[in-house]
mmCIF file with all atom_site columns, C-alpha atoms in Angstrom:
data_model
loop_
_atom_site.group_PDB
_atom_site.id
_atom_site.type_symbol
_atom_site.label_atom_id
_atom_site.label_alt_id
_atom_site.label_comp_id
_atom_site.label_asym_id
_atom_site.label_entity_id
_atom_site.label_seq_id
_atom_site.pdbx_PDB_ins_code
_atom_site.Cartn_x
_atom_site.Cartn_y
_atom_site.Cartn_z
_atom_site.occupancy
_atom_site.B_iso_or_equiv
_atom_site.pdbx_formal_charge
_atom_site.auth_seq_id
_atom_site.auth_comp_id
_atom_site.auth_asym_id
_atom_site.auth_atom_id
_atom_site.pdbx_PDB_model_num
ATOM 1  C CA . UNK A 1 1  ? 0.316  -0.062 -0.142  1.00 0.00 ? 860 UNK A CA 1
ATOM 2  C CA . UNK A 1 2  ? 2.395  2.740  1.218   1.00 0.00 ? 861 UNK A CA 1
ATOM 3  C CA . UNK A 1 3  ? 2.016  6.174  2.401   1.00 0.00 ? 862 UNK A CA 1
ATOM 4  C CA . UNK A 1 4  ? 0.276  8.929  0.295   1.00 0.00 ? 863 UNK A CA 1
ATOM 5  C CA . UNK A 1 5  ? 2.059  11.686 -0.898  1.00 0.00 ? 864 UNK A CA 1
ATOM 6  C CA . UNK A 1 6  ? 1.437  14.852 1.242   1.00 0.00 ? 865 UNK A CA 1
ATOM 7  C CA . UNK A 1 7  ? 2.366  17.718 -1.911  1.00 0.00 ? 866 UNK A CA 1
ATOM 8  C CA . UNK A 1 8  ? 0.930  17.063 -5.237  1.00 0.00 ? 867 UNK A CA 1
ATOM 9  C CA . UNK A 1 9  ? 3.472  15.582 -7.825  1.00 0.00 ? 868 UNK A CA 1
ATOM 10 C CA . UNK A 1 10 ? 1.721  17.187 -10.392 1.00 0.00 ? 869 UNK A CA 1
ATOM 11 C CA . UNK A 1 11 ? 2.789  20.803 -11.270 1.00 0.00 ? 870 UNK A CA 1
ATOM 12 C CA . UNK A 1 12 ? 0.760  23.962 -10.272 1.00 0.00 ? 871 UNK A CA 1
ATOM 13 C CA . UNK A 1 13 ? -1.460 25.892 -12.851 1.00 0.00 ? 872 UNK A CA 1
ATOM 14 C CA . UNK A 1 14 ? 0.244  28.567 -14.152 1.00 0.00 ? 873 UNK A CA 1
ATOM 15 C CA . UNK A 1 15 ? -0.512 31.853 -12.559 1.00 0.00 ? 874 UNK A CA 1
ATOM 16 C CA . UNK A 1 16 ? 0.462  34.326 -15.888 1.00 0.00 ? 875 UNK A CA 1
ATOM 17 C CA . UNK A 1 17 ? 0.107  32.203 -18.695 1.00 0.00 ? 876 UNK A CA 1
ATOM 18 C CA . UNK A 1 18 ? 3.361  33.230 -21.042 1.00 0.00 ? 877 UNK A CA 1
ATOM 19 C CA . UNK A 1 19 ? 5.628  35.613 -20.675 1.00 0.00 ? 878 UNK A CA 1
ATOM 20 C CA . UNK A 1 20 ? 5.462  38.897 -21.835 1.00 0.00 ? 879 UNK A CA 1
ATOM 21 C CA . UNK A 1 21 ? 8.829  39.153 -23.818 1.00 0.00 ? 880 UNK A CA 1
ATOM 22 C CA . UNK A 1 22 ? 10.812 36.181 -25.224 1.00 0.00 ? 881 UNK A CA 1
ATOM 23 C CA . UNK A 1 23 ? 14.165 35.566 -24.511 1.00 0.00 ? 882 UNK A CA 1
ATOM 24 C CA . UNK A 1 24 ? 15.128 35.603 -28.227 1.00 0.00 ? 883 UNK A CA 1
ATOM 25 C CA . UNK A 1 25 ? 13.413 39.414 -28.068 1.00 0.00 ? 884 UNK A CA 1
ATOM 26 C CA . UNK A 1 26 ? 16.064 40.295 -25.243 1.00 0.00 ? 885 UNK A CA 1
ATOM 27 C CA . UNK A 1 27 ? 18.437 42.632 -26.854 1.00 0.00 ? 886 UNK A CA 1
ATOM 28 C CA . UNK A 1 28 ? 21.970 41.523 -26.644 1.00 0.00 ? 887 UNK A CA 1
ATOM 29 C CA . UNK A 1 29 ? 24.138 41.768 -22.854 1.00 0.00 ? 888 UNK A CA 1
ATOM 30 C CA . UNK A 1 30 ? 27.059 43.071 -24.328 1.00 0.00 ? 889 UNK A CA 1
ATOM 31 C CA . UNK A 1 31 ? 25.892 46.253 -25.704 1.00 0.00 ? 890 UNK A CA 1
ATOM 32 C CA . UNK A 1 32 ? 24.889 47.886 -22.445 1.00 0.00 ? 891 UNK A CA 1
ATOM 33 C CA . UNK A 1 33 ? 27.533 46.366 -20.399 1.00 0.00 ? 892 UNK A CA 1
ATOM 34 C CA . UNK A 1 34 ? 30.736 48.225 -21.690 1.00 0.00 ? 893 UNK A CA 1
ATOM 35 C CA . UNK A 1 35 ? 34.162 47.469 -22.177 1.00 0.00 ? 894 UNK A CA 1
ATOM 36 C CA . UNK A 1 36 ? 35.428 45.228 -19.231 1.00 0.00 ? 895 UNK A CA 1
ATOM 37 C CA . UNK A 1 37 ? 37.735 47.264 -16.989 1.00 0.00 ? 896 UNK A CA 1
ATOM 38 C CA . UNK A 1 38 ? 39.238 44.192 -14.553 1.00 0.00 ? 897 UNK A CA 1
ATOM 39 C CA . UNK A 1 39 ? 42.324 42.869 -16.815 1.00 0.00 ? 898 UNK A CA 1
ATOM 40 C CA . UNK A 1 40 ? 43.137 46.925 -16.900 1.00 0.00 ? 899 UNK A CA 1
ATOM 41 C CA . UNK A 1 41 ? 42.747 47.791 -13.276 1.00 0.00 ? 900 UNK A CA 1
ATOM 42 C CA . UNK A 1 42 ? 44.654 43.960 -11.970 1.00 0.00 ? 901 UNK A CA 1
ATOM 43 C CA . UNK A 1 43 ? 47.661 45.376 -14.098 1.00 0.00 ? 902 UNK A CA 1
ATOM 44 C CA . UNK A 1 44 ? 47.544 48.387 -12.471 1.00 0.00 ? 903 UNK A CA 1
ATOM 45 C CA . UNK A 1 45 ? 47.253 47.057 -8.942  1.00 0.00 ? 904 UNK A CA 1
ATOM 46 C CA . UNK A 1 46 ? 49.933 44.140 -9.538  1.00 0.00 ? 905 UNK A CA 1
ATOM 47 C CA . UNK A 1 47 ? 52.512 46.599 -10.597 1.00 0.00 ? 906 UNK A CA 1
ATOM 48 C CA . UNK A 1 48 ? 55.497 46.408 -8.343  1.00 0.00 ? 907 UNK A CA 1
ATOM 49 C CA . UNK A 1 49 ? 56.443 50.483 -8.244  1.00 0.00 ? 908 UNK A CA 1
ATOM 50 C CA . UNK A 1 50 ? 56.442 50.674 -4.171  1.00 0.00 ? 909 UNK A CA 1
ATOM 51 C CA . UNK A 1 51 ? 53.226 52.717 -3.621  1.00 0.00 ? 910 UNK A CA 1
ATOM 52 C CA . UNK A 1 52 ? 50.269 50.843 -1.918  1.00 0.00 ? 911 UNK A CA 1
ATOM 53 C CA . UNK A 1 53 ? 47.327 49.757 -3.305  1.00 0.00 ? 912 UNK A CA 1
ATOM 54 C CA . UNK A 1 54 ? 45.123 52.575 -1.706  1.00 0.00 ? 913 UNK A CA 1
ATOM 55 C CA . UNK A 1 55 ? 46.947 55.645 -3.473  1.00 0.00 ? 914 UNK A CA 1
ATOM 56 C CA . UNK A 1 56 ? 47.659 53.662 -7.150  1.00 0.00 ? 915 UNK A CA 1
ATOM 57 C CA . UNK A 1 57 ? 45.416 55.658 -8.799  1.00 0.00 ? 916 UNK A CA 1
ATOM 58 C CA . UNK A 1 58 ? 47.065 59.245 -8.829  1.00 0.00 ? 917 UNK A CA 1
ATOM 59 C CA . UNK A 1 59 ? 45.780 62.194 -7.084  1.00 0.00 ? 918 UNK A CA 1
ATOM 60 C CA . UNK A 1 60 ? 42.100 60.993 -6.694  1.00 0.00 ? 919 UNK A CA 1
ATOM 61 C CA . UNK A 1 61 ? 43.724 58.707 -4.236  1.00 0.00 ? 920 UNK A CA 1
ATOM 62 C CA . UNK A 1 62 ? 45.830 60.938 -2.472  1.00 0.00 ? 921 UNK A CA 1
ATOM 63 C CA . UNK A 1 63 ? 43.167 63.421 -2.431  1.00 0.00 ? 922 UNK A CA 1
ATOM 64 C CA . UNK A 1 64 ? 40.729 61.198 -0.565  1.00 0.00 ? 923 UNK A CA 1
ATOM 65 C CA . UNK A 1 65 ? 43.433 59.410 1.944   1.00 0.00 ? 924 UNK A CA 1
ATOM 66 C CA . UNK A 1 66 ? 44.595 63.127 3.233   1.00 0.00 ? 925 UNK A CA 1
ATOM 67 C CA . UNK A 1 67 ? 40.909 64.190 3.296   1.00 0.00 ? 926 UNK A CA 1
ATOM 68 C CA . UNK A 1 68 ? 40.297 60.916 5.415   1.00 0.00 ? 927 UNK A CA 1
ATOM 69 C CA . UNK A 1 69 ? 43.293 61.026 7.901   1.00 0.00 ? 928 UNK A CA 1
ATOM 70 C CA . UNK A 1 70 ? 42.536 64.867 8.175   1.00 0.00 ? 929 UNK A CA 1
ATOM 71 C CA . UNK A 1 71 ? 38.403 64.210 9.494   1.00 0.00 ? 930 UNK A CA 1
ATOM 72 C CA . UNK A 1 72 ? 40.151 61.600 11.562  1.00 0.00 ? 931 UNK A CA 1
ATOM 73 C CA . UNK A 1 73 ? 42.532 63.272 13.316  1.00 0.00 ? 932 UNK A CA 1
ATOM 74 C CA . UNK A 1 74 ? 40.468 66.022 13.408  1.00 0.00 ? 933 UNK A CA 1
ATOM 75 C CA . UNK A 1 75 ? 37.923 64.066 15.052  1.00 0.00 ? 934 UNK A CA 1
ATOM 76 C CA . UNK A 1 76 ? 39.913 62.652 17.517  1.00 0.00 ? 935 UNK A CA 1
ATOM 77 C CA . UNK A 1 77 ? 41.093 66.054 18.974  1.00 0.00 ? 936 UNK A CA 1
ATOM 78 C CA . UNK A 1 78 ? 37.745 66.844 19.278  1.00 0.00 ? 937 UNK A CA 1
ATOM 79 C CA . UNK A 1 79 ? 36.989 63.427 20.624  1.00 0.00 ? 938 UNK A CA 1
ATOM 80 C CA . UNK A 1 80 ? 39.623 64.462 23.293  1.00 0.00 ? 939 UNK A CA 1
ATOM 81 C CA . UNK A 1 81 ? 38.789 68.720 23.748  1.00 0.00 ? 940 UNK A CA 1
ATOM 82 C CA . UNK A 1 82 ? 35.258 67.003 24.759  1.00 0.00 ? 941 UNK A CA 1
ATOM 83 C CA . UNK A 1 83 ? 36.330 64.363 27.290  1.00 0.00 ? 942 UNK A CA 1
ATOM 84 C CA . UNK A 1 84 ? 38.700 66.957 28.416  1.00 0.00 ? 943 UNK A CA 1
ATOM 85 C CA . UNK A 1 85 ? 35.779 69.896 29.099  1.00 0.00 ? 944 UNK A CA 1
ATOM 86 C CA . UNK A 1 86 ? 33.116 66.761 30.529  1.00 0.00 ? 945 UNK A CA 1
ATOM 87 C CA . UNK A 1 87 ? 35.414 66.018 33.011  1.00 0.00 ? 946 UNK A CA 1
ATOM 88 C CA . UNK A 1 88 ? 35.809 69.816 35.102  1.00 0.00 ? 947 UNK A CA 1
ATOM 89 C CA . UNK A 1 89 ? 33.339 70.208 36.993  1.00 0.00 ? 948 UNK A CA 1
ATOM 90 C CA . UNK A 1 90 ? 31.477 73.404 36.290  1.00 0.00 ? 949 UNK A CA 1
ATOM 91 C CA . UNK A 1 91 ? 31.496 76.355 38.360  1.00 0.00 ? 950 UNK A CA 1
ATOM 92 C CA . UNK A 1 92 ? 28.405 77.397 40.105  1.00 0.00 ? 951 UNK A CA 1
#
């Protein structure tokens, strides 16, 4: 006899019928993806020129790095000043 399956083995009826576009009607993916830049970037980042990876792309990387360092140092100084001011008793 065996057990009856709880889940039906038949495929369910289609809800939407058919798709609106066939895969042959879709445009080719090469037309909008552009050129693959990964091999060029791999050559750039693997070049042995003594620069760290985060500075290899030139001026924009240097600007971003220096801005980040300035904000980090400024934030640290601000936190230390705020901590010093909070540790001082207030005069009444």
